[in-house]
XYZ file of N, CA and C in Angstrom:
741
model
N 3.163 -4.095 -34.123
C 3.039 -4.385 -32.693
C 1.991 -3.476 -32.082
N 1.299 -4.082 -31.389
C 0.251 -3.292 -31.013
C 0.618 -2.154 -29.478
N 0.063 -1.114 -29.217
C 0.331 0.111 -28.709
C 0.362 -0.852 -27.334
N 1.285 -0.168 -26.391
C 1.330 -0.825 -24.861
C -0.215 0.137 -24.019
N -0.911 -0.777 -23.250
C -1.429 -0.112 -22.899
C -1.086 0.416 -21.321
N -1.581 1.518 -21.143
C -1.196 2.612 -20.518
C -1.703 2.189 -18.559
N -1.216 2.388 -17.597
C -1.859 2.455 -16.610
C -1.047 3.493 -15.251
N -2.337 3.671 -14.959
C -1.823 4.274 -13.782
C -1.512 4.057 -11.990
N -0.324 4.478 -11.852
C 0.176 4.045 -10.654
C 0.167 4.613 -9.866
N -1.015 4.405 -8.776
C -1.378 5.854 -8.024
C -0.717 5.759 -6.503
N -0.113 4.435 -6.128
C 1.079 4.152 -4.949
C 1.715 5.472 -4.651
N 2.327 5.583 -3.360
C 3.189 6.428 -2.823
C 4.476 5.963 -3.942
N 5.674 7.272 -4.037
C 6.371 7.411 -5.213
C 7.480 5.582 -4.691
N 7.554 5.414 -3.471
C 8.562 4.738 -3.329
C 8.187 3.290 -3.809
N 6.957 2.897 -3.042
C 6.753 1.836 -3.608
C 6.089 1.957 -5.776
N 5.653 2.953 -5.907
C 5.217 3.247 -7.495
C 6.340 3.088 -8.217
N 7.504 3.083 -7.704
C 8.160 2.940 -8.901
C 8.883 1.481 -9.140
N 8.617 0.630 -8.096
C 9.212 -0.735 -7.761
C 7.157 -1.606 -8.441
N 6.314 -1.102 -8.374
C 4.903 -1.433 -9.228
C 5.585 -1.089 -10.656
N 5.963 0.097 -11.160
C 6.199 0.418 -12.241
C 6.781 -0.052 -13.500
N 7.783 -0.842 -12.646
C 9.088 -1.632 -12.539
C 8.473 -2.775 -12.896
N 7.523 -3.321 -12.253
C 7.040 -5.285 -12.746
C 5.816 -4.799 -13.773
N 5.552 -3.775 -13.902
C 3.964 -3.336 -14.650
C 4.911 -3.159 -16.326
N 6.271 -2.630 -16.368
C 6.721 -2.156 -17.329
C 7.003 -3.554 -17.899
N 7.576 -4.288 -17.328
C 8.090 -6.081 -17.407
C 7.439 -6.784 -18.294
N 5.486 -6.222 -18.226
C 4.624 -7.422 -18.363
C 4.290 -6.395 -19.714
N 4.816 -5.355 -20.113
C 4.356 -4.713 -21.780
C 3.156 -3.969 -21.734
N 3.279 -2.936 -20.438
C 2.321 -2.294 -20.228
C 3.459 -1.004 -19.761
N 2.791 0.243 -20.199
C 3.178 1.860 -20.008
C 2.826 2.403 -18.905
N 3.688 2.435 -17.642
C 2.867 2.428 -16.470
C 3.344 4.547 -16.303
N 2.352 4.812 -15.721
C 2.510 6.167 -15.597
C 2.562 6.474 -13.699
N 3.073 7.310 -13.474
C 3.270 7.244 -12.083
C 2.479 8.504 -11.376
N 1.488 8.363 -10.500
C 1.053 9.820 -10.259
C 0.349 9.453 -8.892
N 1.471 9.278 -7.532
C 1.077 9.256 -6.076
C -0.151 10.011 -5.876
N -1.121 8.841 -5.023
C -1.921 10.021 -4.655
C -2.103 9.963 -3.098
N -0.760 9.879 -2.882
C -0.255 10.162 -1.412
C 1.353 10.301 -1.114
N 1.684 11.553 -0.419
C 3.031 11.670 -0.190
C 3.176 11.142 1.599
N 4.209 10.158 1.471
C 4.675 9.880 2.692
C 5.299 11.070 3.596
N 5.556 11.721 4.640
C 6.599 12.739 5.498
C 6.255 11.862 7.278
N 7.268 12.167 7.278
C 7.680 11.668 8.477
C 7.229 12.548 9.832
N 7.073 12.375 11.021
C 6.124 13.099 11.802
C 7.273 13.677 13.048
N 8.696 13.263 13.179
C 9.585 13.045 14.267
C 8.925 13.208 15.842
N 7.931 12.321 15.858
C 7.226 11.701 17.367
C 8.645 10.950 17.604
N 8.800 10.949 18.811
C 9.630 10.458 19.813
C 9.702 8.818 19.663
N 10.609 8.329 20.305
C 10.538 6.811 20.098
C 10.972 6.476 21.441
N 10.809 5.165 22.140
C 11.024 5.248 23.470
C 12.328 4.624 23.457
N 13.036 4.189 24.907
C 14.021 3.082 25.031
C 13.577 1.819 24.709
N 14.373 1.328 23.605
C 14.512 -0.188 23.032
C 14.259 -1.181 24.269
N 14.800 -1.208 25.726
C 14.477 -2.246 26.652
C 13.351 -2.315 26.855
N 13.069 -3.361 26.976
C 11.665 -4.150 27.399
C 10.801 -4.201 26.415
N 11.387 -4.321 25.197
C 10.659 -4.707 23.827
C 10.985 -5.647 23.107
N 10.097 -6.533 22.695
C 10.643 -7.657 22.103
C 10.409 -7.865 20.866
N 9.399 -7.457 20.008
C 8.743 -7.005 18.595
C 8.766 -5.884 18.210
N 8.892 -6.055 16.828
C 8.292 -4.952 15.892
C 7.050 -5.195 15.003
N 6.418 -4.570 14.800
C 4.481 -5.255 13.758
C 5.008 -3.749 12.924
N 5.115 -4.773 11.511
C 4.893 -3.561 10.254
C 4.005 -3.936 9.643
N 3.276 -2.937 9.245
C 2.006 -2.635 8.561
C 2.422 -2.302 7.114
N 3.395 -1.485 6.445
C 3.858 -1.152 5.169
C 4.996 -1.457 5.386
N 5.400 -0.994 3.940
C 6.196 -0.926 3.685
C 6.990 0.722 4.277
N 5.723 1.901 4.173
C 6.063 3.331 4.712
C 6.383 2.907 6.413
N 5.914 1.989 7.175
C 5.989 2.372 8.137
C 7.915 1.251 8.666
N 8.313 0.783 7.542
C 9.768 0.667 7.611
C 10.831 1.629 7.369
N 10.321 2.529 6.116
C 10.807 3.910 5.833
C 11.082 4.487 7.170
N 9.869 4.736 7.695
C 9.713 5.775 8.854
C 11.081 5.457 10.147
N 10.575 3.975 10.640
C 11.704 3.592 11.464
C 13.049 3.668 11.252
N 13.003 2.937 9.855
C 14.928 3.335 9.413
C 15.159 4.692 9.660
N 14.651 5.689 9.247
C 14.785 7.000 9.221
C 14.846 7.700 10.372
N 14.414 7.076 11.358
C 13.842 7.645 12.755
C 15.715 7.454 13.532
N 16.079 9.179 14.476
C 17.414 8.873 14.763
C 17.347 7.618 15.882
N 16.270 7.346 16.394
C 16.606 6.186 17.169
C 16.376 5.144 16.835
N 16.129 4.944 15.273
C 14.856 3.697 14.573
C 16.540 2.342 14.733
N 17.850 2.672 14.854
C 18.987 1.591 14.563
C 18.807 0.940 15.925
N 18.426 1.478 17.392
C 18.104 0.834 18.633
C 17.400 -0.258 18.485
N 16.464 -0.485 17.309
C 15.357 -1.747 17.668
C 15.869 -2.404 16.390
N 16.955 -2.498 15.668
C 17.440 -3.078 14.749
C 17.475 -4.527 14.979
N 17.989 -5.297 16.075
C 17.939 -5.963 16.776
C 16.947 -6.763 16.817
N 15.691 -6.154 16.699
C 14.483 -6.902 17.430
C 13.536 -7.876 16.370
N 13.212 -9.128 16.902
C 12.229 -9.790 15.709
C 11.214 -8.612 15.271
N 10.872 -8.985 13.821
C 10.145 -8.275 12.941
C 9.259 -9.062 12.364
N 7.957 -8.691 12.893
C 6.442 -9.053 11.758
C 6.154 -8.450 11.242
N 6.155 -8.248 9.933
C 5.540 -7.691 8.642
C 4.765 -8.526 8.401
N 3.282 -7.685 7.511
C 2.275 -7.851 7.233
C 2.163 -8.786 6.148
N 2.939 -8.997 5.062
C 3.494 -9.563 4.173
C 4.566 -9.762 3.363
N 5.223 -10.453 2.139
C 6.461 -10.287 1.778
C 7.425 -9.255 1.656
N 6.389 -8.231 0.757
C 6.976 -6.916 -0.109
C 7.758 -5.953 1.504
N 6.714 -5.768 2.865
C 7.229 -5.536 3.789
C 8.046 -6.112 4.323
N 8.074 -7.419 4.354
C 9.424 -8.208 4.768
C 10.761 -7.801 4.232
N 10.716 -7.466 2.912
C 12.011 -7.407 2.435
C 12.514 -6.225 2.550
N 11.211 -5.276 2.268
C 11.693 -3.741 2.448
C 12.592 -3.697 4.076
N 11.698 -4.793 5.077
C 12.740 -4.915 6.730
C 13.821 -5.385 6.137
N 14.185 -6.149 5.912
C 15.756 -6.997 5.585
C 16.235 -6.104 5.189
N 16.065 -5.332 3.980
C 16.675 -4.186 2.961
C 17.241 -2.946 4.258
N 16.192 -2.742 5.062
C 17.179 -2.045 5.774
C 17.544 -2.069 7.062
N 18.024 -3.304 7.174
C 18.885 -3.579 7.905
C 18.616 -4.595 9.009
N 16.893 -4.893 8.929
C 16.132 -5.622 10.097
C 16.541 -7.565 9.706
N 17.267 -8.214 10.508
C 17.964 -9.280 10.037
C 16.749 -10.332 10.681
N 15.490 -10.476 11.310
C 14.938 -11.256 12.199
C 13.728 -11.145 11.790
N 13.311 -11.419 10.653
C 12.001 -10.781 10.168
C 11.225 -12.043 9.253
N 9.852 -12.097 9.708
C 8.922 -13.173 9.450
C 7.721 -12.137 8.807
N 7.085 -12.898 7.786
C 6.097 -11.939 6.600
C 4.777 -12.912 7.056
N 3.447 -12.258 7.458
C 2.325 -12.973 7.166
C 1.917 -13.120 5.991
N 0.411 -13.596 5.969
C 0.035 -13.801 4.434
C -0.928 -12.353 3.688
N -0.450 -11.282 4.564
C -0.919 -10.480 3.431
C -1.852 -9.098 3.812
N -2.466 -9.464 5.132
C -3.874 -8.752 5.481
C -3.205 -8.839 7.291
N -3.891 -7.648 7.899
C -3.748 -6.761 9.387
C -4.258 -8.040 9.925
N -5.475 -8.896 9.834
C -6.049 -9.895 10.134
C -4.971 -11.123 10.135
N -3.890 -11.439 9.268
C -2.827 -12.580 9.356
C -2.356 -12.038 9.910
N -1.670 -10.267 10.011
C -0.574 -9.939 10.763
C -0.714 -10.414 12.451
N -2.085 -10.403 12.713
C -2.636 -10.310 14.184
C -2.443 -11.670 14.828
N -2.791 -12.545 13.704
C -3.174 -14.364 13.702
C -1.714 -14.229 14.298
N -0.801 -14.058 13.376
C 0.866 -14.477 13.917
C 1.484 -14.461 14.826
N 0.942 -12.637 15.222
C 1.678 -11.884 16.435
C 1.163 -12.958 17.541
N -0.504 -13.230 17.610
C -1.011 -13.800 18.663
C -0.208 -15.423 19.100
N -0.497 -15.946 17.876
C 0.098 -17.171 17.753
C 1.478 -17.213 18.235
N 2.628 -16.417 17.848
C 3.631 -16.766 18.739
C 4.127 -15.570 20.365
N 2.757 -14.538 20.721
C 3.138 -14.271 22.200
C 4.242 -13.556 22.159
N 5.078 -12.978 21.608
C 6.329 -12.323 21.776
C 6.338 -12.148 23.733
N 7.429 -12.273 24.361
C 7.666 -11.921 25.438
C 8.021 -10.450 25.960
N 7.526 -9.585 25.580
C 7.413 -8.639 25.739
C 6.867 -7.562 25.147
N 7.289 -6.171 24.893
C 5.742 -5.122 24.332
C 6.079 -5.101 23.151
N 5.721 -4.700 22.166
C 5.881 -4.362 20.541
C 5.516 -3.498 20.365
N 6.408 -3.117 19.353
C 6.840 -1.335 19.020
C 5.936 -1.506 17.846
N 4.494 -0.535 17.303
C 4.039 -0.776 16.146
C 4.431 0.835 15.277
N 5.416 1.423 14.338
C 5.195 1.906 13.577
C 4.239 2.634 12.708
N 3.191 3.368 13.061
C 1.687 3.554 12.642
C 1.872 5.100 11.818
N 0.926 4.549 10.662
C 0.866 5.780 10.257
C -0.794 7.144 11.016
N -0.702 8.277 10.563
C -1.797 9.037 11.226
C -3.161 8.154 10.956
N -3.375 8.044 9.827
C -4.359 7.143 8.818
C -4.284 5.671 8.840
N -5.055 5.243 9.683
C -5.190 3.676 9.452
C -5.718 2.927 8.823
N -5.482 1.770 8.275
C -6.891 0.849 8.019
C -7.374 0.028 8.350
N -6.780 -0.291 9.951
C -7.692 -1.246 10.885
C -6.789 -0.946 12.404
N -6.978 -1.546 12.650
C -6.946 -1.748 14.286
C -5.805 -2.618 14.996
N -4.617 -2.748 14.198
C -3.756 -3.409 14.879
C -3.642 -3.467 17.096
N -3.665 -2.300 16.956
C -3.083 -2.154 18.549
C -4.900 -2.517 18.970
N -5.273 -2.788 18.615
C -7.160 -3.196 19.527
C -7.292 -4.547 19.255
N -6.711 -5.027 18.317
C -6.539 -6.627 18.334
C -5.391 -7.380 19.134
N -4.357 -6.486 19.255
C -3.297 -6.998 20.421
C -3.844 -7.010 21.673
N -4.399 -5.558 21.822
C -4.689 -5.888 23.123
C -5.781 -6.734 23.413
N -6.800 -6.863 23.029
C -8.048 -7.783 23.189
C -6.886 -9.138 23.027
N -6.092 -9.509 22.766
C -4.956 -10.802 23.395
C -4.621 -10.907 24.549
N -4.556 -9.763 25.034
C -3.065 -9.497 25.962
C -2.123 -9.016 25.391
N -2.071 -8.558 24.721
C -0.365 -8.420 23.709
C -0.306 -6.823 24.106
N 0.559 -6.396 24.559
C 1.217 -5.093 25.108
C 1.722 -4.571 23.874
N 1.197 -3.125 22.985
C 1.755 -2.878 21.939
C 1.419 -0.721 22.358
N 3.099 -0.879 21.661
C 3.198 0.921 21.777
C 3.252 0.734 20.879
N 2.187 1.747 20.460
C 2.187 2.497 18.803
C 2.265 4.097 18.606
N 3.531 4.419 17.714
C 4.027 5.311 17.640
C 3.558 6.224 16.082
N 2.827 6.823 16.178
C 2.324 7.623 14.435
C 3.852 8.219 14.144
N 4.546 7.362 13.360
C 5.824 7.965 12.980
C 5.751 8.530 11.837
N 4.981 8.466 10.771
C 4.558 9.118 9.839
C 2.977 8.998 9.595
N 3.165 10.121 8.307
C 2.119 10.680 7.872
C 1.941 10.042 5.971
N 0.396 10.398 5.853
C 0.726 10.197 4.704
C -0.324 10.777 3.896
N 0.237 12.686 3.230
C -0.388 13.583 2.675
C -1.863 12.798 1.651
N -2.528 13.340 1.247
C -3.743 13.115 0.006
C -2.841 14.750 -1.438
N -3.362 13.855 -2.307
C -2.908 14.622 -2.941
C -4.039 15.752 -3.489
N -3.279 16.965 -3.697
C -5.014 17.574 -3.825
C -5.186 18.322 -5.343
N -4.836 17.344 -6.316
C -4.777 17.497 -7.369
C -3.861 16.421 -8.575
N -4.550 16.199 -9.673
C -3.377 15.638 -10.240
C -2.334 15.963 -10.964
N -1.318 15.127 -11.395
C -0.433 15.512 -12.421
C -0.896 16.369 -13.223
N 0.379 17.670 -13.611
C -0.375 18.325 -15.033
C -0.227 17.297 -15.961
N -1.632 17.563 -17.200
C -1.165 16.988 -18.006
C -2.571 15.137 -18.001
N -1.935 14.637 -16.990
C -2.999 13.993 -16.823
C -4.729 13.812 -16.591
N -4.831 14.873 -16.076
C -6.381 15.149 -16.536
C -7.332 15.195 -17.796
N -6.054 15.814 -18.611
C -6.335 15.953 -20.309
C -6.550 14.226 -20.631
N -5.686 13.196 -20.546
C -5.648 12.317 -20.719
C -6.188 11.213 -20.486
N -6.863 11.758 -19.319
C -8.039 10.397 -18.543
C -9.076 11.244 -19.038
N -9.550 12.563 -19.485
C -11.016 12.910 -20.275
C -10.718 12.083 -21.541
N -9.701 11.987 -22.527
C -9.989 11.698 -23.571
C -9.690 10.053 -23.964
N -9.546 9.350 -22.878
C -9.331 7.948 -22.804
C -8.112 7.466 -23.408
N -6.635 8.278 -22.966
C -5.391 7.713 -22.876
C -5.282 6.850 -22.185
N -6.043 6.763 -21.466
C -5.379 6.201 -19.495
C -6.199 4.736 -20.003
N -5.674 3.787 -20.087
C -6.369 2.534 -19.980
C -6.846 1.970 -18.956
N -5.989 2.010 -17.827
C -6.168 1.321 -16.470
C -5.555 1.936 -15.315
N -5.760 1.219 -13.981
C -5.039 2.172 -12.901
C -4.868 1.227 -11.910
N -3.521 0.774 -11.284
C -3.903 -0.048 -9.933
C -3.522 0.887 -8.356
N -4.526 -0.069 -8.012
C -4.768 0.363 -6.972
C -4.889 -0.558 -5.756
N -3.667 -0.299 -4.471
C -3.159 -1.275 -3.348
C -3.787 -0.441 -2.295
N -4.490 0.374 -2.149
C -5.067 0.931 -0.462
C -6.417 1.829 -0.752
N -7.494 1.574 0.296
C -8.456 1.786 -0.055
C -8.629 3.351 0.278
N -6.944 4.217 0.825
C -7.314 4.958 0.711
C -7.034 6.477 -0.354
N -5.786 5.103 -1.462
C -5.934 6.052 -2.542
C -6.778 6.032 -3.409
N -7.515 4.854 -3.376
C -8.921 4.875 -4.202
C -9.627 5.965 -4.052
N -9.979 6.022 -2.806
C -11.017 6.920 -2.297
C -10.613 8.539 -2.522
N -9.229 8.658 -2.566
C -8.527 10.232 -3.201
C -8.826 10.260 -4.980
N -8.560 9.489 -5.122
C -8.656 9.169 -6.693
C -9.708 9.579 -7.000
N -10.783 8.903 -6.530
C -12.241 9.224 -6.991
C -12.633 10.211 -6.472
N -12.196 10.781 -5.559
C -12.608 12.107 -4.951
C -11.965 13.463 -6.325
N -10.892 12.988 -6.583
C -10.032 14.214 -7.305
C -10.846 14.207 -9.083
N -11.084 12.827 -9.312
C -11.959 12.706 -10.777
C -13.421 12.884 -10.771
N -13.994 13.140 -9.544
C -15.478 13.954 -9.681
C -15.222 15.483 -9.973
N -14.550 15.919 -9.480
C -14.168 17.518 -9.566
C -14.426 18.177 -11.087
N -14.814 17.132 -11.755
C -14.620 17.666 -13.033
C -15.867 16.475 -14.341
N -15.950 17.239 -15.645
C -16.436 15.628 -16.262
C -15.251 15.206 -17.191
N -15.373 13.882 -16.808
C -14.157 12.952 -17.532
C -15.125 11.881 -18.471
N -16.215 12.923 -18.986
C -16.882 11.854 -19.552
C -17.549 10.811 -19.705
N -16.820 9.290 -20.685
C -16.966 7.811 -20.033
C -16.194 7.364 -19.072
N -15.276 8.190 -18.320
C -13.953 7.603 -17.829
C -14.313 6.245 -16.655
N -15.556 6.591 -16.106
C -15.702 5.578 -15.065
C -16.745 3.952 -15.745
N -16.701 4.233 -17.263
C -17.187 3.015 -17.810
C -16.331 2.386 -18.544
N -15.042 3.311 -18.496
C -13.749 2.959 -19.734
C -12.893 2.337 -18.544
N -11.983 2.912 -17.754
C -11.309 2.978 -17.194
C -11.310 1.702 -16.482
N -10.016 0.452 -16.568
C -10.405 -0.473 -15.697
C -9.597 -0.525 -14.219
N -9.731 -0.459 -13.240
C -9.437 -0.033 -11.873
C -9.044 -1.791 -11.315
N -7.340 -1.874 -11.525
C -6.631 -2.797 -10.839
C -6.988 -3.330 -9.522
N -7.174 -3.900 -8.526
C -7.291 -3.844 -7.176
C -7.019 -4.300 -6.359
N -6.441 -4.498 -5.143
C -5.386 -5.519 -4.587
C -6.985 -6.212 -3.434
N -7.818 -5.409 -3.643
C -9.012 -6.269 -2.720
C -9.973 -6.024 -2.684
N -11.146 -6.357 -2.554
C -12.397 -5.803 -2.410
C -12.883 -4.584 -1.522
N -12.029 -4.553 -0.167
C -11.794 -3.227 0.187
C -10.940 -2.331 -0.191
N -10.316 -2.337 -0.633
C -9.967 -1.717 -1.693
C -10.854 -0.782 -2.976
N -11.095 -1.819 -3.381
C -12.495 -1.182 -4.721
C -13.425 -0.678 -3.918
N -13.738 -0.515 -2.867
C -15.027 -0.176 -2.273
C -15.308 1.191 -2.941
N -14.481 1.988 -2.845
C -15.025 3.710 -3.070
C -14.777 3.864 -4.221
N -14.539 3.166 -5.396
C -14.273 3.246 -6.998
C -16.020 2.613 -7.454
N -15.984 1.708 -6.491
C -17.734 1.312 -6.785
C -18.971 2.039 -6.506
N -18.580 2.536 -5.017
C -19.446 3.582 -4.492
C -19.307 4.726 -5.909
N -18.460 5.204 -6.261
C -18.020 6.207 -7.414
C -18.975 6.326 -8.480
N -19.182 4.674 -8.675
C -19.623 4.107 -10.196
C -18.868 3.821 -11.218
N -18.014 3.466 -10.253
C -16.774 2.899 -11.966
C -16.871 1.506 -12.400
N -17.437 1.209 -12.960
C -17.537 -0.112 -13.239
C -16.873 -1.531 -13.915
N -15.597 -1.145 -13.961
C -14.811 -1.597 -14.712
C -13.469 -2.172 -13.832
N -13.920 -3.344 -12.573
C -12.973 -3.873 -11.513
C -12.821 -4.495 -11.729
N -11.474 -5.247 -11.811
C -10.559 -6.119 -11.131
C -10.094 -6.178 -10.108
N -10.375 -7.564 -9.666
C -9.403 -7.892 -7.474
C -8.254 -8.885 -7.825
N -7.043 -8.654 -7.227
C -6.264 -9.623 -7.040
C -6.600 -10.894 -6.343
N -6.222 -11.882 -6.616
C -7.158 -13.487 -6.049
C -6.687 -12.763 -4.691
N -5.475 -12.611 -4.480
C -4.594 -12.653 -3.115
C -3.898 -11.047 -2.802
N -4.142 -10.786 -1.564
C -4.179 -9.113 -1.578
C -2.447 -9.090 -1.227
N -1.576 -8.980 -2.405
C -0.092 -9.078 -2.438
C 0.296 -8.713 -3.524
N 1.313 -8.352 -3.672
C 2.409 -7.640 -5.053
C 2.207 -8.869 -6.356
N 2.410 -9.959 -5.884
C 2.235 -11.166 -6.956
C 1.340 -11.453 -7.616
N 0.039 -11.359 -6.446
C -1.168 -11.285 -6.484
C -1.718 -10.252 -7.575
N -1.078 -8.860 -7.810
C -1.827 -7.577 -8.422
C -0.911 -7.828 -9.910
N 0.187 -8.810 -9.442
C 0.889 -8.875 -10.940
C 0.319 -9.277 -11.848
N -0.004 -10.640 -11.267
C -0.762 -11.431 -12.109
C -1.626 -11.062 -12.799
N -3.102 -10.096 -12.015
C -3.593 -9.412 -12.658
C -3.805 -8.583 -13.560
N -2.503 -7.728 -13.533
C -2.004 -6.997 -14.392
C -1.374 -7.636 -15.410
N -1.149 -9.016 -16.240
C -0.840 -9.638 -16.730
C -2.010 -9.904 -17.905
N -2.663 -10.634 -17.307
C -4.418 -10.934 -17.809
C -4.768 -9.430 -18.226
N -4.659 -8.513 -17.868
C -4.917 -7.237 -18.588
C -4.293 -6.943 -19.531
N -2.772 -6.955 -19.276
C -2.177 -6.848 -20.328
C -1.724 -8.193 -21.805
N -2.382 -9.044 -21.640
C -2.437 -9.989 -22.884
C -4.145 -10.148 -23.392
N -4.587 -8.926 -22.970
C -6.287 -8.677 -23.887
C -6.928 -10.172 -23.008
N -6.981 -10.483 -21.845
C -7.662 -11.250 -21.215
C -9.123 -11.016 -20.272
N -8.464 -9.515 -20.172
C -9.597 -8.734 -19.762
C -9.388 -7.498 -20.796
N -10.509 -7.200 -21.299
C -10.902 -6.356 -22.680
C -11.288 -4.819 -22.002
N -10.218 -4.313 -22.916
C -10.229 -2.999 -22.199
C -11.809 -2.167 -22.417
């Protein structure tokens, strides 16, 4: 039987290990090494009246609310998530009124606009964005408080152990869902020479923004998910792992 090949899961630990989990499924050795820690910021949250939405962006920024001592007040309230994986993570805790776009800040916006909620929406935001939710509401009309309820560290170094392993071409592959652990990633593997690593190494990707700073890098060895979603990066990771794409 031939050796599983190896990849790396550079997701925050919560969602990395639920990637890990469908990456292990498909006969691939997924290794786990965040290159971002979620912490929570305890910013204030206002009174639940006169709100009629919630807009999630992650899956972290459901963490944050559940967690938040006043996050059970807006339990209640319809929920737009950005896509499925956020949808469920809402249901999971505890959000019973919850509708998933198709995937991207751009559907999340299409939706919100499209059905008008009657009143303001509470957006969950982390410090670090990657677009502009609350500047597309408002250029609607859409009344949105956004609250930076968490944070979400860079890591400033990797796993021990793993460095040895991406110089000497253990590491087969790596996926990658946000353009801004790419951009840590490749920041933390210049620090050093890893050799061929950026002609070996094939870099998973849930989108073309996404890959942006693995290209800027010079890594040449991308894959995009057709569709920027969990199913979407599976698949991919599938075709990698049955020698469809040649390591």
């Amino acid at each position: 039987m031939a050796d599983r090949r190896s990849v790396l899961v550079t997701r925050p630990r919560a969602d990395a290990e639920r990637t890990a989990a469908g990456l292990s499924a498909l006969g691939l050795d997924p290794i786990i090494a965040p290159m971002l820690e979620e912490r929570f910021t305890g910013v204030a949250l206002p009174d639940a009246d006169g709100f009629a939405a919630i807009a999630l962006t992650s899956a972290n920024g459901v963490r944050a609310l559940a967690a938040h001592p006043r996050g059970e007040a807006f339990s209640a309230l319809r929920v737009y998530a950005v896509g499925e994986h956020t949808a469920a993570e809402a249901r999971a805790a505890g959000f019973d009124h919850v509708s998933a776009a198709e995937g991207t800040l751009a559907d999340l916006a299409r939706t919100i606009i499209a059905d008008r909620p009657s009143g303001k929406i509470l957006y969950p935001a982390a410090h670090h964005q990657s677009g502009d939710l609350a500047g597309l509401m408002a250029e609607a009309g859409i009344d949105v408080d956004m609250r930076v309820l968490y944070e979400m560290h860079a890591a400033t170094a990797l796993p021990p152990g793993l460095a040895e392993r991406l110089a000497t071409g253990k590491i087969d592959g790596a996926v990658f869902y946000s353009r801004r652990t790419a951009e840590i990633f490749a920041g933390l593997v210049a620090a050093r020479d890893y050799g061929e690593l950026r002609t070996r190494l094939y870099c998973l990707c849930l989108s073309e923004n996404v890959a942006q700073p693995l290209i800027e890098s010079h890594f040449l060895r991308i894959g995009l998910a057709d569709y920027p979603s969990h199913e979407a990066m599976m698949t991919l990771a599938l075709a990698f792992a049955r020698d469809q794409i040649s390591p």
